[in-house]
């Protein structure tokens, strides 16, 4: 089976590689065309535009960042609509809202093509391992044709009926996931501030009724302040926003999701949007202090070393002023905590960039 693949981000690349490794012929396109090279080395062909890919392939999958990207690839010049025609299928696996999906569906079916939305649950690793959960809706005949590809990409696929149902399902799932991530972040923060071990909290959670793969996978990295992007925070915030709009439409009160969305927005405003969505923890726990599980002495030495280095080297008065401000914050942060003898301030990357800028 020959398929086209539009969008080689974190997910698209892993999915396209998976299809190649399972014997599919794959023709790829990505807005930043240079990202196609790695796929070419693994046997893919390249289409110069979305239209060129559609022209070549009977079935084309898209995995794009958000509604505006999904619409642009279909409707803009050299887009999908220019070549879609009777007998061709377009499968959008991006996470978008039902309205976006319906617009795309209508335009494609008007030209005689088939449309399926098929957003996925599961992140980078499940995408690499073919363990996604596929939430498909739209043209059933196209779904049936795509089952062999879905069997490679996922561990389970659902056909959910008319266009929009897959998109809505995905938003509900991610709304829950984003809210749970906020709850975990607050729990880790509360444990730490109460003098408890965050690692022990993770161990306790893992043995109880709310044990789940997300806590197990992300929790240990979060307490180290490490957020390598598997699911970028900016996409999680997009999903919260779209889920809240779905709540508006249906008059569903969602105060927990709304508060979680605010935390993700705050994280984006701090420049954390490209990190993993677990970086929302930085907003909760006030990145200015180290947990007991880390080494506070190293933090204080590092802070003072940076202070003296900048005082001696910085020609910019602003940098010196910022350094003084941070030192003041350090002293303030140390005050209430020193009696516990355990916790000190650290610099967030945001503050370091302020300093250097
Ligand atoms: N990462 C994850 O864990 C999961 C993500 N998803 C969803 O899958 C989709 C892709 O996610 P992910 O791979 O993580 O995202 P990335 O940010 O890694 O990739 C986004 C892709 O969209 C392309 N793109 C962005 N804007 C445009 C545009 N205007 N026109 C054309 N192409 C564009 C990017 O191209 P370029 O390289 O040129 O920037 C890139 O190929 C999103 O909808 C996300 O919500 C779903 C499940 C899990
Ligand atoms: O949309 C992203 C979902 C990420 C996940 O299911 O782990």
mmCIF file of C-alpha atoms and ligand atoms in Angstrom:
data_model
loop_
_atom_site.group_PDB
_atom_site.id
_atom_site.type_symbol
_atom_site.label_atom_id
_atom_site.label_comp_id
_atom_site.label_asym_id
_atom_site.label_seq_id
_atom_site.Cartn_x
_atom_site.Cartn_y
_atom_site.Cartn_z
ATOM 1 C CA UNK A 1 0.000 0.000 0.000
ATOM 2 C CA UNK A 2 1.335 3.433 -0.977
ATOM 3 C CA UNK A 3 0.413 6.276 1.371
ATOM 4 C CA UNK A 4 1.203 9.964 1.490
ATOM 5 C CA UNK A 5 2.204 11.571 4.786
ATOM 6 C CA UNK A 6 1.949 15.309 5.488
ATOM 7 C CA UNK A 7 3.646 16.663 8.622
ATOM 8 C CA UNK A 8 6.818 15.201 10.093
ATOM 9 C CA UNK A 9 6.808 16.638 13.594
ATOM 10 C CA UNK A 10 7.321 14.538 16.715
ATOM 11 C CA UNK A 11 4.346 12.321 15.927
ATOM 12 C CA UNK A 12 4.295 12.397 12.136
ATOM 13 C CA UNK A 13 7.932 11.371 11.825
ATOM 14 C CA UNK A 14 7.522 8.402 14.182
ATOM 15 C CA UNK A 15 4.338 7.283 12.427
ATOM 16 C CA UNK A 16 5.769 7.606 8.914
ATOM 17 C CA UNK A 17 8.899 5.665 9.943
ATOM 18 C CA UNK A 18 6.704 2.970 11.400
ATOM 19 C CA UNK A 19 4.752 2.632 8.162
ATOM 20 C CA UNK A 20 8.001 2.417 6.170
ATOM 21 C CA UNK A 21 9.347 -0.279 8.482
ATOM 22 C CA UNK A 22 6.181 -2.298 7.934
ATOM 23 C CA UNK A 23 6.497 -2.317 4.171
ATOM 24 C CA UNK A 24 4.290 0.614 3.199
ATOM 25 C CA UNK A 25 5.458 2.851 0.391
ATOM 26 C CA UNK A 26 5.470 6.354 1.880
ATOM 27 C CA UNK A 27 5.656 9.717 0.127
ATOM 28 C CA UNK A 28 6.273 12.503 2.624
ATOM 29 C CA UNK A 29 5.904 16.266 2.731
ATOM 30 C CA UNK A 30 6.716 18.681 5.512
ATOM 31 C CA UNK A 31 6.449 22.482 5.595
ATOM 32 C CA UNK A 32 10.137 22.587 6.522
ATOM 33 C CA UNK A 33 11.171 20.349 3.659
ATOM 34 C CA UNK A 34 14.629 19.557 5.086
ATOM 35 C CA UNK A 35 12.932 17.373 7.710
ATOM 36 C CA UNK A 36 12.019 14.921 4.928
ATOM 37 C CA UNK A 37 15.667 13.924 4.457
ATOM 38 C CA UNK A 38 15.763 11.539 7.414
ATOM 39 C CA UNK A 39 12.730 9.728 6.033
ATOM 40 C CA UNK A 40 14.254 9.559 2.555
ATOM 41 C CA UNK A 41 17.254 7.785 4.086
ATOM 42 C CA UNK A 42 14.803 5.183 5.343
ATOM 43 C CA UNK A 43 13.170 4.658 1.959
ATOM 44 C CA UNK A 44 10.520 7.380 1.634
ATOM 45 C CA UNK A 45 9.892 9.511 -1.439
ATOM 46 C CA UNK A 46 9.272 13.238 -1.184
ATOM 47 C CA UNK A 47 6.436 15.325 -2.605
ATOM 48 C CA UNK A 48 7.298 18.998 -3.095
ATOM 49 C CA UNK A 49 3.827 20.155 -1.997
ATOM 50 C CA UNK A 50 0.741 18.653 -0.334
ATOM 51 C CA UNK A 51 -0.926 18.716 -3.770
ATOM 52 C CA UNK A 52 1.937 16.706 -5.263
ATOM 53 C CA UNK A 53 1.586 14.051 -2.561
ATOM 54 C CA UNK A 54 -2.168 13.789 -3.105
ATOM 55 C CA UNK A 55 -1.592 13.520 -6.848
ATOM 56 C CA UNK A 56 0.772 10.600 -6.326
ATOM 57 C CA UNK A 57 -1.034 8.660 -3.591
ATOM 58 C CA UNK A 58 -4.491 7.157 -3.331
ATOM 59 C CA UNK A 59 -4.479 7.640 0.459
ATOM 60 C CA UNK A 60 -2.828 10.504 2.319
ATOM 61 C CA UNK A 61 -2.449 10.922 6.084
ATOM 62 C CA UNK A 62 -1.852 14.306 7.774
ATOM 63 C CA UNK A 63 -0.406 14.921 11.246
ATOM 64 C CA UNK A 64 -0.243 18.682 11.772
ATOM 65 C CA UNK A 65 0.038 20.939 14.777
ATOM 66 C CA UNK A 66 -3.343 22.651 15.083
ATOM 67 C CA UNK A 67 -6.512 23.812 13.294
ATOM 68 C CA UNK A 68 -4.776 26.593 11.402
ATOM 69 C CA UNK A 69 -2.093 24.220 10.088
ATOM 70 C CA UNK A 70 -4.697 21.597 9.174
ATOM 71 C CA UNK A 71 -6.750 24.167 7.234
ATOM 72 C CA UNK A 72 -3.754 25.741 5.553
ATOM 73 C CA UNK A 73 -2.459 22.423 4.186
ATOM 74 C CA UNK A 74 -5.842 21.688 2.648
ATOM 75 C CA UNK A 75 -7.037 25.092 1.423
ATOM 76 C CA UNK A 76 -3.904 27.103 0.608
ATOM 77 C CA UNK A 77 -2.081 27.225 -2.716
ATOM 78 C CA UNK A 78 -0.576 23.845 -3.649
ATOM 79 C CA UNK A 79 -2.774 22.318 -0.977
ATOM 80 C CA UNK A 80 -4.682 19.063 -0.772
ATOM 81 C CA UNK A 81 -7.824 20.431 -2.446
ATOM 82 C CA UNK A 82 -6.004 21.105 -5.698
ATOM 83 C CA UNK A 83 -5.538 17.389 -6.387
ATOM 84 C CA UNK A 84 -8.090 15.520 -4.332
ATOM 85 C CA UNK A 85 -10.636 13.785 -6.545
ATOM 86 C CA UNK A 86 -12.917 10.818 -6.802
ATOM 87 C CA UNK A 87 -11.372 7.625 -5.437
ATOM 88 C CA UNK A 88 -8.778 9.373 -3.237
ATOM 89 C CA UNK A 89 -8.847 9.390 0.560
ATOM 90 C CA UNK A 90 -7.589 12.002 3.019
ATOM 91 C CA UNK A 91 -7.078 11.027 6.662
ATOM 92 C CA UNK A 92 -6.382 13.840 9.125
ATOM 93 C CA UNK A 93 -4.870 12.482 12.348
ATOM 94 C CA UNK A 94 -4.095 15.916 13.851
ATOM 95 C CA UNK A 95 -5.872 17.008 17.039
ATOM 96 C CA UNK A 96 -8.327 19.694 15.941
ATOM 97 C CA UNK A 97 -11.860 20.770 16.813
ATOM 98 C CA UNK A 98 -14.949 19.299 15.150
ATOM 99 C CA UNK A 99 -15.608 22.509 13.213
ATOM 100 C CA UNK A 100 -12.190 22.406 11.527
ATOM 101 C CA UNK A 101 -12.613 18.758 10.728
ATOM 102 C CA UNK A 102 -16.077 19.323 9.244
ATOM 103 C CA UNK A 103 -14.823 22.183 7.042
ATOM 104 C CA UNK A 104 -12.110 19.924 5.647
ATOM 105 C CA UNK A 105 -14.506 17.019 5.239
ATOM 106 C CA UNK A 106 -17.044 19.117 3.320
ATOM 107 C CA UNK A 107 -14.438 20.532 0.947
ATOM 108 C CA UNK A 108 -12.959 17.132 0.220
ATOM 109 C CA UNK A 109 -16.229 15.319 -0.306
ATOM 110 C CA UNK A 110 -17.419 18.149 -2.580
ATOM 111 C CA UNK A 111 -14.507 17.258 -4.866
ATOM 112 C CA UNK A 112 -15.422 13.587 -4.809
ATOM 113 C CA UNK A 113 -12.772 12.505 -2.265
ATOM 114 C CA UNK A 114 -13.245 10.528 0.956
ATOM 115 C CA UNK A 115 -12.453 11.970 4.364
ATOM 116 C CA UNK A 116 -11.678 10.435 7.725
ATOM 117 C CA UNK A 117 -10.590 12.194 10.895
ATOM 118 C CA UNK A 118 -8.445 9.953 13.063
ATOM 119 C CA UNK A 119 -6.777 11.746 15.995
ATOM 120 C CA UNK A 120 -4.739 9.578 18.310
ATOM 121 C CA UNK A 121 -4.191 9.003 21.982
ATOM 122 C CA UNK A 122 -0.618 8.155 22.934
ATOM 123 C CA UNK A 123 2.547 10.147 22.572
ATOM 124 C CA UNK A 124 6.001 9.929 20.974
ATOM 125 C CA UNK A 125 6.965 6.486 22.330
ATOM 126 C CA UNK A 126 3.632 4.797 21.523
ATOM 127 C CA UNK A 127 3.903 6.376 18.051
ATOM 128 C CA UNK A 128 7.358 4.827 17.628
ATOM 129 C CA UNK A 129 6.139 1.474 18.952
ATOM 130 C CA UNK A 130 2.879 1.372 16.977
ATOM 131 C CA UNK A 131 0.874 1.531 20.205
ATOM 132 C CA UNK A 132 -1.402 4.496 19.553
ATOM 133 C CA UNK A 133 -5.155 4.477 20.120
ATOM 134 C CA UNK A 134 -6.946 5.727 17.005
ATOM 135 C CA UNK A 135 -10.220 7.645 17.301
ATOM 136 C CA UNK A 136 -11.609 7.599 13.757
ATOM 137 C CA UNK A 137 -14.803 9.071 12.369
ATOM 138 C CA UNK A 138 -16.156 9.973 8.937
ATOM 139 C CA UNK A 139 -16.293 7.791 5.840
ATOM 140 C CA UNK A 140 -16.590 4.168 6.958
ATOM 141 C CA UNK A 141 -15.407 2.802 3.593
ATOM 142 C CA UNK A 142 -12.181 4.773 3.968
ATOM 143 C CA UNK A 143 -11.791 3.565 7.554
ATOM 144 C CA UNK A 144 -12.018 -0.037 6.300
ATOM 145 C CA UNK A 145 -9.344 0.645 3.680
ATOM 146 C CA UNK A 146 -7.075 2.188 6.320
ATOM 147 C CA UNK A 147 -7.312 -0.655 8.842
ATOM 148 C CA UNK A 148 -3.987 -2.226 7.721
ATOM 149 C CA UNK A 149 -2.211 1.118 8.289
ATOM 150 C CA UNK A 150 -4.026 1.682 11.595
ATOM 151 C CA UNK A 151 -2.977 -1.800 12.709
ATOM 152 C CA UNK A 152 0.648 -0.746 12.204
ATOM 153 C CA UNK A 153 0.263 2.646 13.882
ATOM 154 C CA UNK A 154 -1.898 1.653 16.816
ATOM 155 C CA UNK A 155 -2.836 -1.029 19.286
ATOM 156 C CA UNK A 156 -6.549 -0.310 18.875
ATOM 157 C CA UNK A 157 -8.705 1.748 16.577
ATOM 158 C CA UNK A 158 -12.284 2.885 17.152
ATOM 159 C CA UNK A 159 -14.732 3.907 14.453
ATOM 160 C CA UNK A 160 -16.938 6.526 16.114
ATOM 161 C CA UNK A 161 -19.463 7.467 13.432
ATOM 162 C CA UNK A 162 -19.908 10.857 11.819
ATOM 163 C CA UNK A 163 -17.178 13.471 11.304
ATOM 164 C CA UNK A 164 -16.583 15.444 14.488
ATOM 165 C CA UNK A 165 -17.013 12.532 16.893
ATOM 166 C CA UNK A 166 -13.320 11.571 16.696
ATOM 167 C CA UNK A 167 -12.211 15.180 17.197
ATOM 168 C CA UNK A 168 -14.549 15.642 20.169
ATOM 169 C CA UNK A 169 -13.499 12.345 21.752
ATOM 170 C CA UNK A 170 -9.867 13.311 21.503
ATOM 171 C CA UNK A 171 -10.495 16.710 23.110
ATOM 172 C CA UNK A 172 -12.377 15.114 26.010
ATOM 173 C CA UNK A 173 -9.501 12.686 26.594
ATOM 174 C CA UNK A 174 -6.873 15.424 26.478
ATOM 175 C CA UNK A 175 -8.926 17.738 28.694
ATOM 176 C CA UNK A 176 -8.867 15.009 31.340
ATOM 177 C CA UNK A 177 -5.157 14.383 30.801
ATOM 178 C CA UNK A 178 -4.262 18.081 31.129
ATOM 179 C CA UNK A 179 -6.312 18.418 34.313
ATOM 180 C CA UNK A 180 -4.706 15.311 35.822
ATOM 181 C CA UNK A 181 -1.254 16.659 34.982
ATOM 182 C CA UNK A 182 -2.119 19.824 36.901
ATOM 183 C CA UNK A 183 -3.321 17.769 39.872
ATOM 184 C CA UNK A 184 -0.091 15.754 39.868
ATOM 185 C CA UNK A 185 1.960 18.960 39.719
ATOM 186 C CA UNK A 186 0.099 20.442 42.670
ATOM 187 C CA UNK A 187 0.442 17.200 44.617
ATOM 188 C CA UNK A 188 4.196 17.079 44.037
ATOM 189 C CA UNK A 189 4.490 20.701 45.090
ATOM 190 C CA UNK A 190 2.354 20.228 48.201
ATOM 191 C CA UNK A 191 4.321 17.155 49.255
ATOM 192 C CA UNK A 192 7.587 18.999 48.869
ATOM 193 C CA UNK A 193 6.490 22.136 50.702
ATOM 194 C CA UNK A 194 5.139 19.972 53.506
ATOM 195 C CA UNK A 195 8.527 18.393 53.965
ATOM 196 C CA UNK A 196 7.650 15.112 52.225
ATOM 197 C CA UNK A 197 9.635 13.281 49.579
ATOM 198 C CA UNK A 198 8.291 13.708 46.065
ATOM 199 C CA UNK A 199 9.760 10.373 45.014
ATOM 200 C CA UNK A 200 7.961 8.625 47.873
ATOM 201 C CA UNK A 201 4.738 10.313 46.779
ATOM 202 C CA UNK A 202 5.237 8.847 43.277
ATOM 203 C CA UNK A 203 5.917 5.424 44.814
ATOM 204 C CA UNK A 204 2.740 5.632 46.891
ATOM 205 C CA UNK A 205 0.633 6.771 43.917
ATOM 206 C CA UNK A 206 2.001 3.950 41.813
ATOM 207 C CA UNK A 207 0.713 1.367 44.263
ATOM 208 C CA UNK A 208 -2.779 2.781 44.621
ATOM 209 C CA UNK A 209 -6.046 3.174 42.739
ATOM 210 C CA UNK A 210 -4.851 6.161 40.684
ATOM 211 C CA UNK A 211 -1.632 4.540 39.423
ATOM 212 C CA UNK A 212 -1.186 5.301 35.723
ATOM 213 C CA UNK A 213 1.513 5.227 33.028
ATOM 214 C CA UNK A 214 1.665 9.028 32.847
ATOM 215 C CA UNK A 215 2.618 9.476 36.510
ATOM 216 C CA UNK A 216 5.135 6.656 36.180
ATOM 217 C CA UNK A 217 6.730 8.047 33.032
ATOM 218 C CA UNK A 218 6.653 11.785 33.685
ATOM 219 C CA UNK A 219 6.790 12.003 37.496
ATOM 220 C CA UNK A 220 10.478 11.135 38.015
ATOM 221 C CA UNK A 221 11.562 13.532 35.262
ATOM 222 C CA UNK A 222 9.382 16.321 36.688
ATOM 223 C CA UNK A 223 11.015 16.175 40.095
ATOM 224 C CA UNK A 224 14.374 16.535 38.361
ATOM 225 C CA UNK A 225 13.060 19.558 36.436
ATOM 226 C CA UNK A 226 13.500 17.708 33.134
ATOM 227 C CA UNK A 227 10.906 18.153 30.398
ATOM 228 C CA UNK A 228 12.125 16.713 27.059
ATOM 229 C CA UNK A 229 9.207 17.305 24.678
ATOM 230 C CA UNK A 230 7.131 14.240 23.858
ATOM 231 C CA UNK A 231 3.843 16.141 23.859
ATOM 232 C CA UNK A 232 4.648 19.860 23.567
ATOM 233 C CA UNK A 233 2.960 22.050 26.169
ATOM 234 C CA UNK A 234 1.709 24.474 23.486
ATOM 235 C CA UNK A 235 -0.317 21.614 21.945
ATOM 236 C CA UNK A 236 -1.759 20.586 25.308
ATOM 237 C CA UNK A 237 -2.862 24.185 25.868
ATOM 238 C CA UNK A 238 -4.436 24.205 22.395
ATOM 239 C CA UNK A 239 -6.369 21.066 23.329
ATOM 240 C CA UNK A 240 -7.557 22.581 26.635
ATOM 241 C CA UNK A 241 -8.693 25.667 24.753
ATOM 242 C CA UNK A 242 -10.588 23.604 22.170
ATOM 243 C CA UNK A 243 -12.113 21.378 24.871
ATOM 244 C CA UNK A 244 -13.283 24.448 26.795
ATOM 245 C CA UNK A 245 -14.895 25.781 23.605
ATOM 246 C CA UNK A 246 -16.687 22.442 23.266
ATOM 247 C CA UNK A 247 -17.815 22.882 26.875
ATOM 248 C CA UNK A 248 -19.119 26.387 26.027
ATOM 249 C CA UNK A 249 -21.058 25.028 23.066
ATOM 250 C CA UNK A 250 -22.708 22.405 25.228
ATOM 251 C CA UNK A 251 -23.107 24.543 28.375
ATOM 252 C CA UNK A 252 -20.900 22.186 30.388
ATOM 253 C CA UNK A 253 -19.294 23.808 33.403
ATOM 254 C CA UNK A 254 -15.619 22.787 33.563
ATOM 255 C CA UNK A 255 -13.901 24.773 36.332
ATOM 256 C CA UNK A 256 -11.093 22.235 36.735
ATOM 257 C CA UNK A 257 -10.256 22.289 33.028
ATOM 258 C CA UNK A 258 -10.497 26.092 32.994
ATOM 259 C CA UNK A 259 -8.039 26.416 35.872
ATOM 260 C CA UNK A 260 -5.714 23.909 34.206
ATOM 261 C CA UNK A 261 -5.863 25.879 30.980
ATOM 262 C CA UNK A 262 -4.792 28.996 32.882
ATOM 263 C CA UNK A 263 -1.753 27.143 34.217
ATOM 264 C CA UNK A 264 -0.806 25.985 30.708
ATOM 265 C CA UNK A 265 -1.251 29.531 29.414
ATOM 266 C CA UNK A 266 0.976 30.841 32.189
ATOM 267 C CA UNK A 267 3.589 28.221 31.284
ATOM 268 C CA UNK A 268 3.447 29.343 27.656
ATOM 269 C CA UNK A 269 3.887 32.953 28.710
ATOM 270 C CA UNK A 270 7.039 31.914 30.553
ATOM 271 C CA UNK A 271 8.440 30.484 27.325
ATOM 272 C CA UNK A 272 7.820 26.829 28.201
ATOM 273 C CA UNK A 273 5.547 26.042 25.222
ATOM 274 C CA UNK A 274 8.023 23.859 23.368
ATOM 275 C CA UNK A 275 8.847 21.738 26.415
ATOM 276 C CA UNK A 276 6.816 18.704 27.382
ATOM 277 C CA UNK A 277 3.394 19.527 28.839
ATOM 278 C CA UNK A 278 4.616 18.246 32.220
ATOM 279 C CA UNK A 279 6.572 21.545 32.417
ATOM 280 C CA UNK A 280 3.350 23.037 33.784
ATOM 281 C CA UNK A 281 4.879 21.858 37.069
ATOM 282 C CA UNK A 282 7.231 24.868 36.844
ATOM 283 C CA UNK A 283 4.241 27.190 37.168
ATOM 284 C CA UNK A 284 2.936 25.363 40.216
ATOM 285 C CA UNK A 285 5.977 24.879 42.282
ATOM 286 C CA UNK A 286 7.525 28.258 41.644
ATOM 287 C CA UNK A 287 10.711 27.344 39.827
ATOM 288 C CA UNK A 288 12.698 29.277 42.370
ATOM 289 C CA UNK A 289 13.223 26.520 44.818
ATOM 290 C CA UNK A 290 14.859 23.146 44.803
ATOM 291 C CA UNK A 291 13.087 20.175 46.266
ATOM 292 C CA UNK A 292 14.554 18.214 49.140
ATOM 293 C CA UNK A 293 15.460 15.501 46.673
ATOM 294 C CA UNK A 294 17.957 17.789 45.003
ATOM 295 C CA UNK A 295 21.098 19.308 46.359
ATOM 296 C CA UNK A 296 20.353 22.770 47.777
ATOM 297 C CA UNK A 297 23.963 23.525 48.562
ATOM 298 C CA UNK A 298 24.897 23.235 44.885
ATOM 299 C CA UNK A 299 22.027 25.596 44.056
ATOM 300 C CA UNK A 300 23.188 28.274 46.442
ATOM 301 C CA UNK A 301 26.824 27.997 45.353
ATOM 302 C CA UNK A 302 25.716 28.193 41.714
ATOM 303 C CA UNK A 303 23.598 31.265 42.424
ATOM 304 C CA UNK A 304 26.415 33.096 44.176
ATOM 305 C CA UNK A 305 28.953 32.059 41.550
ATOM 306 C CA UNK A 306 26.694 33.408 38.838
ATOM 307 C CA UNK A 307 26.220 36.632 40.799
ATOM 308 C CA UNK A 308 29.924 37.276 41.203
ATOM 309 C CA UNK A 309 30.659 36.277 37.628
ATOM 310 C CA UNK A 310 28.084 38.690 36.266
ATOM 311 C CA UNK A 311 29.147 41.500 38.577
ATOM 312 C CA UNK A 312 32.693 41.193 37.380
ATOM 313 C CA UNK A 313 31.965 40.620 33.671
ATOM 314 C CA UNK A 314 28.665 42.269 32.834
ATOM 315 C CA UNK A 315 28.927 45.556 31.084
ATOM 316 C CA UNK A 316 25.134 45.916 31.008
ATOM 317 C CA UNK A 317 23.703 47.697 34.048
ATOM 318 C CA UNK A 318 20.432 45.798 33.479
ATOM 319 C CA UNK A 319 22.187 42.472 33.962
ATOM 320 C CA UNK A 320 23.704 43.653 37.230
ATOM 321 C CA UNK A 321 20.338 44.995 38.390
ATOM 322 C CA UNK A 322 18.663 41.707 37.533
ATOM 323 C CA UNK A 323 21.362 39.835 39.372
ATOM 324 C CA UNK A 324 20.779 41.946 42.466
ATOM 325 C CA UNK A 325 17.054 41.364 42.165
ATOM 326 C CA UNK A 326 17.594 37.630 41.950
ATOM 327 C CA UNK A 327 19.930 37.688 44.914
ATOM 328 C CA UNK A 328 17.261 39.455 46.912
ATOM 329 C CA UNK A 329 14.769 36.809 45.848
ATOM 330 C CA UNK A 330 17.254 34.150 46.893
ATOM 331 C CA UNK A 331 17.530 35.632 50.355
ATOM 332 C CA UNK A 332 13.745 35.930 50.623
ATOM 333 C CA UNK A 333 13.249 32.383 49.432
ATOM 334 C CA UNK A 334 15.863 31.047 51.834
ATOM 335 C CA UNK A 335 14.390 32.789 54.883
ATOM 336 C CA UNK A 336 11.279 30.746 55.501
ATOM 337 C CA UNK A 337 12.922 27.553 54.382
ATOM 338 C CA UNK A 338 16.237 27.643 56.141
ATOM 339 C CA UNK A 339 14.695 26.523 59.396
ATOM 340 C CA UNK A 340 13.939 23.251 57.669
ATOM 341 C CA UNK A 341 17.523 23.323 56.523
ATOM 342 C CA UNK A 342 16.615 21.812 53.212
ATOM 343 C CA UNK A 343 15.316 24.023 50.494
ATOM 344 C CA UNK A 344 16.817 26.859 48.542
ATOM 345 C CA UNK A 345 16.110 28.782 45.454
ATOM 346 C CA UNK A 346 17.307 27.859 42.001
ATOM 347 C CA UNK A 347 17.267 29.831 38.782
ATOM 348 C CA UNK A 348 14.705 28.949 36.162
ATOM 349 C CA UNK A 349 15.823 29.084 32.561
ATOM 350 C CA UNK A 350 13.523 32.080 32.210
ATOM 351 C CA UNK A 351 15.439 33.995 34.862
ATOM 352 C CA UNK A 352 18.774 33.042 33.382
ATOM 353 C CA UNK A 353 17.619 34.329 30.014
ATOM 354 C CA UNK A 354 16.521 37.563 31.698
ATOM 355 C CA UNK A 355 19.937 37.850 33.240
ATOM 356 C CA UNK A 356 21.808 37.214 30.049
ATOM 357 C CA UNK A 357 19.483 39.365 27.986
HETATM 358 N N1 LIG B 1 3.236 14.874 20.587
HETATM 359 C C1 LIG B 1 2.277 14.123 21.091
HETATM 360 O O1 LIG B 1 2.453 13.430 22.099
HETATM 361 C C2 LIG B 1 0.925 14.064 20.471
HETATM 362 C C3 LIG B 1 0.479 15.016 19.585
HETATM 363 N N2 LIG B 1 -0.778 14.911 19.056
HETATM 364 C C4 LIG B 1 -1.272 15.894 18.110
HETATM 365 O O2 LIG B 1 -0.664 15.587 16.861
HETATM 366 C C5 LIG B 1 -0.394 16.783 16.128
HETATM 367 C C6 LIG B 1 1.099 16.861 15.836
HETATM 368 O O3 LIG B 1 1.773 16.872 17.076
HETATM 369 P P1 LIG B 1 3.380 16.864 17.165
HETATM 370 O O4 LIG B 1 3.931 15.968 16.119
HETATM 371 O O5 LIG B 1 3.679 16.621 18.575
HETATM 372 O O6 LIG B 1 3.668 18.376 16.813
HETATM 373 P P2 LIG B 1 5.013 19.064 16.279
HETATM 374 O O7 LIG B 1 4.924 20.462 16.757
HETATM 375 O O8 LIG B 1 6.191 18.252 16.603
HETATM 376 O O9 LIG B 1 4.809 19.030 14.687
HETATM 377 C C7 LIG B 1 3.872 19.865 14.066
HETATM 378 C C8 LIG B 1 3.863 19.614 12.575
HETATM 379 O O10 LIG B 1 2.915 20.507 11.984
HETATM 380 C C9 LIG B 1 3.607 21.253 10.948
HETATM 381 N N3 LIG B 1 3.015 22.586 10.812
HETATM 382 C C10 LIG B 1 2.832 23.505 11.780
HETATM 383 N N4 LIG B 1 2.238 24.600 11.281
HETATM 384 C C11 LIG B 1 2.061 24.382 9.955
HETATM 385 C C12 LIG B 1 1.494 25.129 8.894
HETATM 386 N N5 LIG B 1 0.971 26.346 9.093
HETATM 387 N N6 LIG B 1 1.489 24.575 7.667
HETATM 388 C C13 LIG B 1 1.989 23.348 7.461
HETATM 389 N N7 LIG B 1 2.534 22.579 8.418
HETATM 390 C C14 LIG B 1 2.558 23.090 9.659
HETATM 391 C C15 LIG B 1 5.041 21.296 11.401
HETATM 392 O O11 LIG B 1 5.871 21.605 10.303
HETATM 393 P P3 LIG B 1 7.341 22.243 10.529
HETATM 394 O O12 LIG B 1 8.244 21.071 10.779
HETATM 395 O O13 LIG B 1 7.640 22.948 9.280
HETATM 396 O O14 LIG B 1 7.243 23.153 11.724
HETATM 397 C C16 LIG B 1 5.195 19.856 11.899
HETATM 398 O O15 LIG B 1 5.338 18.966 10.824
HETATM 399 C C17 LIG B 1 -0.942 17.912 16.991
HETATM 400 O O16 LIG B 1 -2.244 18.199 16.584
HETATM 401 C C18 LIG B 1 -0.922 17.335 18.397
HETATM 402 O O17 LIG B 1 -1.869 17.946 19.235
HETATM 403 C C19 LIG B 1 -1.593 13.844 19.319
HETATM 404 C C20 LIG B 1 -1.177 12.869 20.165
HETATM 405 C C21 LIG B 1 0.077 12.930 20.836
HETATM 406 O O1 LIG B 2 -2.393 14.479 22.401
HETATM 407 C C1 LIG B 2 -1.478 13.977 23.055
HETATM 408 C C2 LIG B 2 -1.701 12.826 23.892
HETATM 409 C C3 LIG B 2 -0.484 12.388 24.614
HETATM 410 C C4 LIG B 2 -0.758 11.085 25.308
HETATM 411 O O2 LIG B 2 -1.823 10.485 25.110
HETATM 412 O O3 LIG B 2 0.147 10.654 26.040
#
